[in-house]
């Protein structure tokens, strides 16, 4: 199976490295020619508990990609999805399938709009990876990956992808409730990511602060109410418990949103908390905490991220307004 990984950030570089190390045929697609040249020459430095290693991966910019792949793994930020996929759309072969493991909501719909429903698979991953700089990642922890078909059934191609990932050390399961899995990940992220970005704290540190933990719980409960209105099944699991469990298991991890803030980059708050607000508004579900979090993350440069006391003080506001 020939695999093209679209996006050389934390997750894209990690998956490309793990797959390449176990003999899969992989090409990594970057945003710019300069990034592609750097990785082609230097490889990807992967640091984990066992130390550091360099993984050499064939790399090209997405604009210069040619030659159909059997699988294209989408690993760009949600706000870059449409542009990035359009750059490679003409290079897809007749049987090429596309798998998104991106954060947030709306990515599946964009891919379907551009490529057609029959090509698209989706899922989530709990692999913890931090981009130090282009071509340099920290693999902080392993976590499960879940993939499935949009129609909810199991398929030969999903089974083949899952088997390949597992053979390369990427623990992967199939699901017949794809949207439930995607929404559960969104709800977990809605509680952890914006608060970590606002507070500058690791996932585990957040839940040790009672006032922060309460805001996290309220954000998740609002999102859960939206999912119920849409009749999204969460497999009988409590998203708040899942969020707290995830924060404990990834205690020392910095969320992707905090990583973006620290690097001065745009965050994905719009596709996580912001989308919950937008959907809730259309359905008549009140989401004041998620609305406040979305606005606050966008205002981080104005807040002054080093002033932790100020951040903790303003966290009282959504609690008071929602009572």
C-alpha atoms as a printed R data frame, in Angstrom:
    type eleno elety resid chain resno       x      y      z
1   ATOM     1    CA   UNK     A     1   0.000  0.000  0.000
2   ATOM     2    CA   UNK     A     2   1.430  3.350 -1.069
3   ATOM     3    CA   UNK     A     3   0.659  6.060  1.485
4   ATOM     4    CA   UNK     A     4   0.878  9.835  1.140
5   ATOM     5    CA   UNK     A     5   0.771 11.752  4.428
6   ATOM     6    CA   UNK     A     6  -0.529 15.266  3.840
7   ATOM     7    CA   UNK     A     7   0.902 17.550  6.501
8   ATOM     8    CA   UNK     A     8   4.312 17.534  8.211
9   ATOM     9    CA   UNK     A     9   3.183 18.719 11.624
10  ATOM    10    CA   UNK     A    10   3.213 16.750 14.861
11  ATOM    11    CA   UNK     A    11   0.809 13.984 13.843
12  ATOM    12    CA   UNK     A    12   1.686 13.812 10.156
13  ATOM    13    CA   UNK     A    13   5.405 13.526 10.876
14  ATOM    14    CA   UNK     A    14   4.765 10.916 13.561
15  ATOM    15    CA   UNK     A    15   2.595  8.652 11.411
16  ATOM    16    CA   UNK     A    16   4.917  9.030  8.419
17  ATOM    17    CA   UNK     A    17   7.882  8.087 10.608
18  ATOM    18    CA   UNK     A    18   6.271  5.078 12.283
19  ATOM    19    CA   UNK     A    19   4.950  3.722  8.998
20  ATOM    20    CA   UNK     A    20   8.268  4.254  7.206
21  ATOM    21    CA   UNK     A    21  10.273  2.563  9.960
22  ATOM    22    CA   UNK     A    22   8.255 -0.614  9.551
23  ATOM    23    CA   UNK     A    23   8.687 -0.769  5.804
24  ATOM    24    CA   UNK     A    24   5.554  0.892  4.476
25  ATOM    25    CA   UNK     A    25   5.877  2.878  1.240
26  ATOM    26    CA   UNK     A    26   5.345  6.453  2.392
27  ATOM    27    CA   UNK     A    27   5.717  9.937  0.975
28  ATOM    28    CA   UNK     A    28   5.371 12.966  3.246
29  ATOM    29    CA   UNK     A    29   3.749 16.038  1.703
30  ATOM    30    CA   UNK     A    30   4.671 19.446  3.125
31  ATOM    31    CA   UNK     A    31   3.141 22.882  2.697
32  ATOM    32    CA   UNK     A    32   6.244 24.477  1.143
33  ATOM    33    CA   UNK     A    33   9.174 23.467 -1.036
34  ATOM    34    CA   UNK     A    34  11.584 24.687  1.674
35  ATOM    35    CA   UNK     A    35  10.052 22.317  4.234
36  ATOM    36    CA   UNK     A    36  10.251 19.425  1.775
37  ATOM    37    CA   UNK     A    37  13.907 20.157  1.012
38  ATOM    38    CA   UNK     A    38  14.776 20.333  4.718
39  ATOM    39    CA   UNK     A    39  13.131 17.007  5.602
40  ATOM    40    CA   UNK     A    40  14.480 15.307  2.471
41  ATOM    41    CA   UNK     A    41  17.989 16.299  3.480
42  ATOM    42    CA   UNK     A    42  17.778 15.860  7.261
43  ATOM    43    CA   UNK     A    43  14.954 13.393  7.837
44  ATOM    44    CA   UNK     A    44  12.541 13.595 10.761
45  ATOM    45    CA   UNK     A    45  14.017 13.529 14.260
46  ATOM    46    CA   UNK     A    46  11.743 11.510 16.535
47  ATOM    47    CA   UNK     A    47  12.317 11.658 20.279
48  ATOM    48    CA   UNK     A    48  10.528  9.300 22.652
49  ATOM    49    CA   UNK     A    49  11.177  7.490 25.927
50  ATOM    50    CA   UNK     A    50  13.905  5.407 24.332
51  ATOM    51    CA   UNK     A    51  15.848  8.371 22.985
52  ATOM    52    CA   UNK     A    52  16.130 10.095 19.618
53  ATOM    53    CA   UNK     A    53  16.446  8.759 16.098
54  ATOM    54    CA   UNK     A    54  16.393 10.105 12.554
55  ATOM    55    CA   UNK     A    55  13.862  8.676 10.105
56  ATOM    56    CA   UNK     A    56  14.512  9.301  6.432
57  ATOM    57    CA   UNK     A    57  11.216  9.808  4.565
58  ATOM    58    CA   UNK     A    58  10.696 10.658  0.878
59  ATOM    59    CA   UNK     A    59   9.244 14.171  1.011
60  ATOM    60    CA   UNK     A    60   7.757 16.613 -1.476
61  ATOM    61    CA   UNK     A    61   5.600 19.710 -1.291
62  ATOM    62    CA   UNK     A    62   1.912 19.055 -1.790
63  ATOM    63    CA   UNK     A    63   1.890 21.297 -4.857
64  ATOM    64    CA   UNK     A    64   4.519 19.184 -6.601
65  ATOM    65    CA   UNK     A    65   3.051 15.809 -5.636
66  ATOM    66    CA   UNK     A    66   2.435 13.496 -8.569
67  ATOM    67    CA   UNK     A    67   1.675  9.827 -8.722
68  ATOM    68    CA   UNK     A    68  -1.444  8.307 -7.198
69  ATOM    69    CA   UNK     A    69  -1.318  6.794 -3.722
70  ATOM    70    CA   UNK     A    70  -3.554  4.033 -2.404
71  ATOM    71    CA   UNK     A    71  -4.151  5.972  0.804
72  ATOM    72    CA   UNK     A    72  -3.821  9.662  1.599
73  ATOM    73    CA   UNK     A    73  -3.709 10.446  5.311
74  ATOM    74    CA   UNK     A    74  -4.896 13.989  6.017
75  ATOM    75    CA   UNK     A    75  -2.922 15.522  8.896
76  ATOM    76    CA   UNK     A    76  -3.161 19.255  8.303
77  ATOM    77    CA   UNK     A    77  -4.854 21.762 10.606
78  ATOM    78    CA   UNK     A    78  -8.619 21.917 10.129
79  ATOM    79    CA   UNK     A    79  -8.503 25.455  8.731
80  ATOM    80    CA   UNK     A    80  -6.034 24.335  6.030
81  ATOM    81    CA   UNK     A    81  -8.072 21.319  4.912
82  ATOM    82    CA   UNK     A    82  -9.820 22.754  1.875
83  ATOM    83    CA   UNK     A    83  -6.739 24.391  0.334
84  ATOM    84    CA   UNK     A    84  -4.422 21.457  1.072
85  ATOM    85    CA   UNK     A    85  -6.776 18.837 -0.361
86  ATOM    86    CA   UNK     A    86  -7.517 20.867 -3.484
87  ATOM    87    CA   UNK     A    87  -3.752 20.953 -4.159
88  ATOM    88    CA   UNK     A    88  -3.646 17.177 -4.518
89  ATOM    89    CA   UNK     A    89  -7.169 16.368 -5.721
90  ATOM    90    CA   UNK     A    90  -6.078 15.923 -9.352
91  ATOM    91    CA   UNK     A    91  -3.454 13.345 -8.328
92  ATOM    92    CA   UNK     A    92  -5.858 10.836 -6.817
93  ATOM    93    CA   UNK     A    93  -6.120  7.513 -8.588
94  ATOM    94    CA   UNK     A    94  -9.389  5.780 -9.288
95  ATOM    95    CA   UNK     A    95  -9.200  3.704 -6.105
96  ATOM    96    CA   UNK     A    96  -7.380  6.162 -3.838
97  ATOM    97    CA   UNK     A    97  -9.046  6.536 -0.455
98  ATOM    98    CA   UNK     A    98  -8.575  9.431  1.943
99  ATOM    99    CA   UNK     A    99  -8.431  9.124  5.722
100 ATOM   100    CA   UNK     A   100  -8.756 12.089  8.073
101 ATOM   101    CA   UNK     A   101  -7.607 11.846 11.686
102 ATOM   102    CA   UNK     A   102  -7.881 15.600 12.229
103 ATOM   103    CA   UNK     A   103  -9.229 17.385 15.272
104 ATOM   104    CA   UNK     A   104 -12.567 19.164 15.251
105 ATOM   105    CA   UNK     A   105 -15.760 19.051 13.224
106 ATOM   106    CA   UNK     A   106 -16.293 19.884  9.565
107 ATOM   107    CA   UNK     A   107 -13.277 18.110  8.060
108 ATOM   108    CA   UNK     A   108 -15.286 15.108  6.890
109 ATOM   109    CA   UNK     A   109 -17.822 17.348  5.178
110 ATOM   110    CA   UNK     A   110 -15.100 19.343  3.408
111 ATOM   111    CA   UNK     A   111 -13.443 16.179  2.127
112 ATOM   112    CA   UNK     A   112 -16.755 14.804  0.883
113 ATOM   113    CA   UNK     A   113 -17.501 18.105 -0.851
114 ATOM   114    CA   UNK     A   114 -14.153 18.113 -2.665
115 ATOM   115    CA   UNK     A   115 -13.497 14.423 -3.305
116 ATOM   116    CA   UNK     A   116 -16.826 12.633 -3.073
117 ATOM   117    CA   UNK     A   117 -18.255 10.531 -0.281
118 ATOM   118    CA   UNK     A   118 -17.039  7.199 -1.639
119 ATOM   119    CA   UNK     A   119 -13.357  8.102 -1.160
120 ATOM   120    CA   UNK     A   120 -13.505  9.260  2.447
121 ATOM   121    CA   UNK     A   121 -12.809  7.425  5.695
122 ATOM   122    CA   UNK     A   122 -12.338  9.121  9.033
123 ATOM   123    CA   UNK     A   123 -11.301  8.536 12.594
124 ATOM   124    CA   UNK     A   124  -9.470  9.851 15.617
125 ATOM   125    CA   UNK     A   125  -6.088  9.334 17.187
126 ATOM   126    CA   UNK     A   126  -4.857  9.743 20.739
127 ATOM   127    CA   UNK     A   127  -1.188  9.588 19.769
128 ATOM   128    CA   UNK     A   128   0.561 12.382 21.679
129 ATOM   129    CA   UNK     A   129   3.054 14.207 19.493
130 ATOM   130    CA   UNK     A   130   4.609 17.661 19.788
131 ATOM   131    CA   UNK     A   131   6.182 19.553 16.907
132 ATOM   132    CA   UNK     A   132   9.418 21.084 18.161
133 ATOM   133    CA   UNK     A   133  10.129 22.527 14.727
134 ATOM   134    CA   UNK     A   134   9.762 21.268 11.183
135 ATOM   135    CA   UNK     A   135  11.363 17.828 10.980
136 ATOM   136    CA   UNK     A   136  11.650 17.465 14.765
137 ATOM   137    CA   UNK     A   137   8.934 15.905 16.941
138 ATOM   138    CA   UNK     A   138   8.513 14.611 20.477
139 ATOM   139    CA   UNK     A   139   6.450 11.418 20.664
140 ATOM   140    CA   UNK     A   140   5.189 11.873 24.211
141 ATOM   141    CA   UNK     A   141   2.857  8.882 24.470
142 ATOM   142    CA   UNK     A   142   1.083  6.164 22.531
143 ATOM   143    CA   UNK     A   143  -2.681  6.299 22.313
144 ATOM   144    CA   UNK     A   144  -5.335  4.391 20.378
145 ATOM   145    CA   UNK     A   145  -6.358  5.249 16.836
146 ATOM   146    CA   UNK     A   146  -9.906  4.537 15.652
147 ATOM   147    CA   UNK     A   147 -11.042  4.500 12.020
148 ATOM   148    CA   UNK     A   148 -14.286  3.754 10.229
149 ATOM   149    CA   UNK     A   149 -16.458  4.254  7.183
150 ATOM   150    CA   UNK     A   150 -18.883  7.156  6.936
151 ATOM   151    CA   UNK     A   151 -21.785  4.781  6.341
152 ATOM   152    CA   UNK     A   152 -21.063  3.010  9.622
153 ATOM   153    CA   UNK     A   153 -20.262 -0.443  8.294
154 ATOM   154    CA   UNK     A   154 -16.954 -2.276  8.231
155 ATOM   155    CA   UNK     A   155 -15.086 -2.605  4.937
156 ATOM   156    CA   UNK     A   156 -12.112 -4.376  3.395
157 ATOM   157    CA   UNK     A   157 -10.212 -1.135  2.903
158 ATOM   158    CA   UNK     A   158 -10.729 -0.001  6.507
159 ATOM   159    CA   UNK     A   159  -9.640 -3.443  7.696
160 ATOM   160    CA   UNK     A   160  -6.528 -3.282  5.492
161 ATOM   161    CA   UNK     A   161  -5.571  0.166  6.808
162 ATOM   162    CA   UNK     A   162  -6.125 -0.932 10.403
163 ATOM   163    CA   UNK     A   163  -3.997 -4.049  9.882
164 ATOM   164    CA   UNK     A   164  -1.184 -2.017  8.327
165 ATOM   165    CA   UNK     A   165  -1.211  0.548 11.127
166 ATOM   166    CA   UNK     A   166  -1.169 -2.168 13.778
167 ATOM   167    CA   UNK     A   167   1.711 -3.962 12.077
168 ATOM   168    CA   UNK     A   168   3.662 -0.686 12.251
169 ATOM   169    CA   UNK     A   169   3.070 -0.265 15.961
170 ATOM   170    CA   UNK     A   170   0.154  2.181 15.667
171 ATOM   171    CA   UNK     A   171  -2.556  0.632 17.828
172 ATOM   172    CA   UNK     A   172  -5.701  0.885 15.695
173 ATOM   173    CA   UNK     A   173  -9.287 -0.308 16.023
174 ATOM   174    CA   UNK     A   174 -12.230 -0.279 13.648
175 ATOM   175    CA   UNK     A   175 -15.540  1.291 14.595
176 ATOM   176    CA   UNK     A   176 -19.034  1.032 13.150
177 ATOM   177    CA   UNK     A   177 -19.958  4.246 15.018
178 ATOM   178    CA   UNK     A   178 -17.585  6.687 13.370
179 ATOM   179    CA   UNK     A   179 -19.497  9.851 14.176
180 ATOM   180    CA   UNK     A   180 -19.794  8.809 17.799
181 ATOM   181    CA   UNK     A   181 -16.005  8.405 17.963
182 ATOM   182    CA   UNK     A   182 -15.376 11.754 16.258
183 ATOM   183    CA   UNK     A   183 -17.807 13.576 18.524
184 ATOM   184    CA   UNK     A   184 -16.359 11.989 21.656
185 ATOM   185    CA   UNK     A   185 -12.915 13.256 20.659
186 ATOM   186    CA   UNK     A   186 -14.349 16.720 20.000
187 ATOM   187    CA   UNK     A   187 -16.037 16.798 23.408
188 ATOM   188    CA   UNK     A   188 -12.832 15.744 25.157
189 ATOM   189    CA   UNK     A   189 -10.891 18.391 23.246
190 ATOM   190    CA   UNK     A   190 -13.545 21.021 23.972
191 ATOM   191    CA   UNK     A   191 -12.854 20.605 27.673
192 ATOM   192    CA   UNK     A   192  -9.068 20.296 27.634
193 ATOM   193    CA   UNK     A   193  -7.673 22.249 24.718
194 ATOM   194    CA   UNK     A   194  -8.959 25.810 25.204
195 ATOM   195    CA   UNK     A   195  -8.293 25.789 28.953
196 ATOM   196    CA   UNK     A   196  -4.749 24.543 28.412
197 ATOM   197    CA   UNK     A   197  -4.219 27.300 25.843
198 ATOM   198    CA   UNK     A   198  -5.574 29.954 28.200
199 ATOM   199    CA   UNK     A   199  -3.761 28.744 31.299
200 ATOM   200    CA   UNK     A   200  -0.492 27.557 29.789
201 ATOM   201    CA   UNK     A   201  -0.812 24.293 31.726
202 ATOM   202    CA   UNK     A   202  -0.454 20.634 30.828
203 ATOM   203    CA   UNK     A   203  -3.552 18.464 30.540
204 ATOM   204    CA   UNK     A   204  -3.160 16.956 33.983
205 ATOM   205    CA   UNK     A   205  -2.379 20.226 35.717
206 ATOM   206    CA   UNK     A   206  -5.716 21.656 34.564
207 ATOM   207    CA   UNK     A   207  -7.928 19.254 36.493
208 ATOM   208    CA   UNK     A   208  -6.034 19.875 39.723
209 ATOM   209    CA   UNK     A   209  -7.520 23.401 39.840
210 ATOM   210    CA   UNK     A   210 -11.185 23.209 40.964
211 ATOM   211    CA   UNK     A   211 -12.326 26.357 39.156
212 ATOM   212    CA   UNK     A   212 -10.671 25.238 35.915
213 ATOM   213    CA   UNK     A   213 -12.046 21.727 36.203
214 ATOM   214    CA   UNK     A   214 -15.580 23.090 36.615
215 ATOM   215    CA   UNK     A   215 -15.304 25.130 33.422
216 ATOM   216    CA   UNK     A   216 -13.987 22.074 31.587
217 ATOM   217    CA   UNK     A   217 -16.957 20.019 32.765
218 ATOM   218    CA   UNK     A   218 -19.442 22.707 31.740
219 ATOM   219    CA   UNK     A   219 -17.901 22.966 28.261
220 ATOM   220    CA   UNK     A   220 -18.182 19.215 27.759
221 ATOM   221    CA   UNK     A   221 -21.766 19.059 29.069
222 ATOM   222    CA   UNK     A   222 -22.813 21.789 26.646
223 ATOM   223    CA   UNK     A   223 -21.256 19.876 23.757
224 ATOM   224    CA   UNK     A   224 -22.931 16.690 24.931
225 ATOM   225    CA   UNK     A   225 -26.296 18.460 24.822
226 ATOM   226    CA   UNK     A   226 -25.608 19.434 21.197
227 ATOM   227    CA   UNK     A   227 -24.686 15.838 20.310
228 ATOM   228    CA   UNK     A   228 -27.897 14.575 21.911
229 ATOM   229    CA   UNK     A   229 -29.967 16.994 19.832
230 ATOM   230    CA   UNK     A   230 -28.231 15.585 16.736
231 ATOM   231    CA   UNK     A   231 -28.837 12.037 18.009
232 ATOM   232    CA   UNK     A   232 -25.138 11.214 17.960
233 ATOM   233    CA   UNK     A   233 -24.585  8.011 19.917
234 ATOM   234    CA   UNK     A   234 -21.584  8.070 22.231
235 ATOM   235    CA   UNK     A   235 -21.628  4.359 22.925
236 ATOM   236    CA   UNK     A   236 -23.039  4.786 26.405
237 ATOM   237    CA   UNK     A   237 -19.873  6.539 27.572
238 ATOM   238    CA   UNK     A   238 -19.831  9.681 29.707
239 ATOM   239    CA   UNK     A   239 -17.819 12.356 27.845
240 ATOM   240    CA   UNK     A   240 -16.955 14.161 31.087
241 ATOM   241    CA   UNK     A   241 -15.438 11.014 32.563
242 ATOM   242    CA   UNK     A   242 -13.638 10.406 29.280
243 ATOM   243    CA   UNK     A   243 -12.262 13.949 29.338
244 ATOM   244    CA   UNK     A   244 -11.038 13.641 32.930
245 ATOM   245    CA   UNK     A   245  -9.544 10.226 32.226
246 ATOM   246    CA   UNK     A   246  -7.737 11.573 29.164
247 ATOM   247    CA   UNK     A   247  -6.334 14.501 31.153
248 ATOM   248    CA   UNK     A   248  -5.005 12.110 33.799
249 ATOM   249    CA   UNK     A   249  -3.479  9.703 31.269
250 ATOM   250    CA   UNK     A   250  -1.815 12.542 29.382
251 ATOM   251    CA   UNK     A   251  -0.850 14.469 32.512
252 ATOM   252    CA   UNK     A   252   2.399 15.933 31.163
253 ATOM   253    CA   UNK     A   253   1.180 16.535 27.620
254 ATOM   254    CA   UNK     A   254   0.611 19.977 26.170
255 ATOM   255    CA   UNK     A   255  -2.543 20.043 24.092
256 ATOM   256    CA   UNK     A   256  -2.268 20.842 20.393
257 ATOM   257    CA   UNK     A   257  -4.007 24.170 21.055
258 ATOM   258    CA   UNK     A   258  -1.444 25.152 23.675
259 ATOM   259    CA   UNK     A   259   1.325 24.119 21.289
260 ATOM   260    CA   UNK     A   260  -0.149 26.428 18.659
261 ATOM   261    CA   UNK     A   261  -0.359 29.322 21.106
262 ATOM   262    CA   UNK     A   262   3.242 28.844 22.239
263 ATOM   263    CA   UNK     A   263   4.384 28.859 18.617
264 ATOM   264    CA   UNK     A   264   2.326 31.942 17.790
265 ATOM   265    CA   UNK     A   265   0.125 30.042 15.332
266 ATOM   266    CA   UNK     A   266  -3.600 30.034 14.684
267 ATOM   267    CA   UNK     A   267  -5.503 27.539 16.824
268 ATOM   268    CA   UNK     A   268  -8.295 25.127 15.896
269 ATOM   269    CA   UNK     A   269 -10.714 26.550 18.464
270 ATOM   270    CA   UNK     A   270 -13.206 27.430 15.705
271 ATOM   271    CA   UNK     A   271 -13.522 23.804 14.585
272 ATOM   272    CA   UNK     A   272 -13.836 22.528 18.162
273 ATOM   273    CA   UNK     A   273 -15.595 24.875 20.596
274 ATOM   274    CA   UNK     A   274 -16.677 27.335 17.916
275 ATOM   275    CA   UNK     A   275 -18.437 24.675 15.870
276 ATOM   276    CA   UNK     A   276 -20.277 23.430 18.963
277 ATOM   277    CA   UNK     A   277 -21.519 26.994 19.435
278 ATOM   278    CA   UNK     A   278 -22.587 27.325 15.798
279 ATOM   279    CA   UNK     A   279 -24.439 24.003 15.729
280 ATOM   280    CA   UNK     A   280 -25.973 24.672 19.121
281 ATOM   281    CA   UNK     A   281 -27.255 28.035 17.938
282 ATOM   282    CA   UNK     A   282 -28.954 26.435 14.929
283 ATOM   283    CA   UNK     A   283 -30.534 23.755 17.109
284 ATOM   284    CA   UNK     A   284 -31.533 26.010 19.967
285 ATOM   285    CA   UNK     A   285 -28.969 24.597 22.435
286 ATOM   286    CA   UNK     A   286 -27.440 27.181 24.766
287 ATOM   287    CA   UNK     A   287 -23.609 27.016 24.849
288 ATOM   288    CA   UNK     A   288 -22.335 30.087 26.748
289 ATOM   289    CA   UNK     A   289 -19.173 28.462 28.138
290 ATOM   290    CA   UNK     A   290 -18.027 27.241 24.720
291 ATOM   291    CA   UNK     A   291 -18.810 30.641 23.253
292 ATOM   292    CA   UNK     A   292 -16.746 32.325 25.964
293 ATOM   293    CA   UNK     A   293 -13.856 29.892 25.503
294 ATOM   294    CA   UNK     A   294 -13.841 30.410 21.740
295 ATOM   295    CA   UNK     A   295 -13.703 34.162 22.117
296 ATOM   296    CA   UNK     A   296 -11.101 34.015 24.892
297 ATOM   297    CA   UNK     A   297  -8.694 31.784 22.957
298 ATOM   298    CA   UNK     A   298  -8.904 34.153 19.998
299 ATOM   299    CA   UNK     A   299  -8.046 37.015 22.350
300 ATOM   300    CA   UNK     A   300  -5.009 35.324 23.908
301 ATOM   301    CA   UNK     A   301  -2.463 37.813 22.449
302 ATOM   302    CA   UNK     A   302  -4.422 40.611 24.151
303 ATOM   303    CA   UNK     A   303  -4.716 38.770 27.468
304 ATOM   304    CA   UNK     A   304  -1.030 38.304 28.206
305 ATOM   305    CA   UNK     A   305  -0.455 34.582 28.573
306 ATOM   306    CA   UNK     A   306   2.193 34.890 31.284
307 ATOM   307    CA   UNK     A   307  -0.256 36.323 33.825
308 ATOM   308    CA   UNK     A   308  -1.632 33.096 35.319
309 ATOM   309    CA   UNK     A   309  -3.438 34.870 38.159
310 ATOM   310    CA   UNK     A   310  -5.393 36.985 35.685
311 ATOM   311    CA   UNK     A   311  -6.380 33.904 33.762
312 ATOM   312    CA   UNK     A   312  -7.633 32.142 36.872
313 ATOM   313    CA   UNK     A   313  -9.675 35.178 37.853
314 ATOM   314    CA   UNK     A   314 -11.473 35.461 34.517
315 ATOM   315    CA   UNK     A   315 -12.380 31.776 34.590
316 ATOM   316    CA   UNK     A   316 -15.072 32.651 37.131
317 ATOM   317    CA   UNK     A   317 -17.013 34.601 34.530
318 ATOM   318    CA   UNK     A   318 -18.527 31.715 32.509
319 ATOM   319    CA   UNK     A   319 -19.466 29.963 35.745
320 ATOM   320    CA   UNK     A   320 -21.363 32.990 37.006
321 ATOM   321    CA   UNK     A   321 -23.058 33.670 33.664
322 ATOM   322    CA   UNK     A   322 -24.311 30.101 33.281
323 ATOM   323    CA   UNK     A   323 -25.964 29.875 36.691
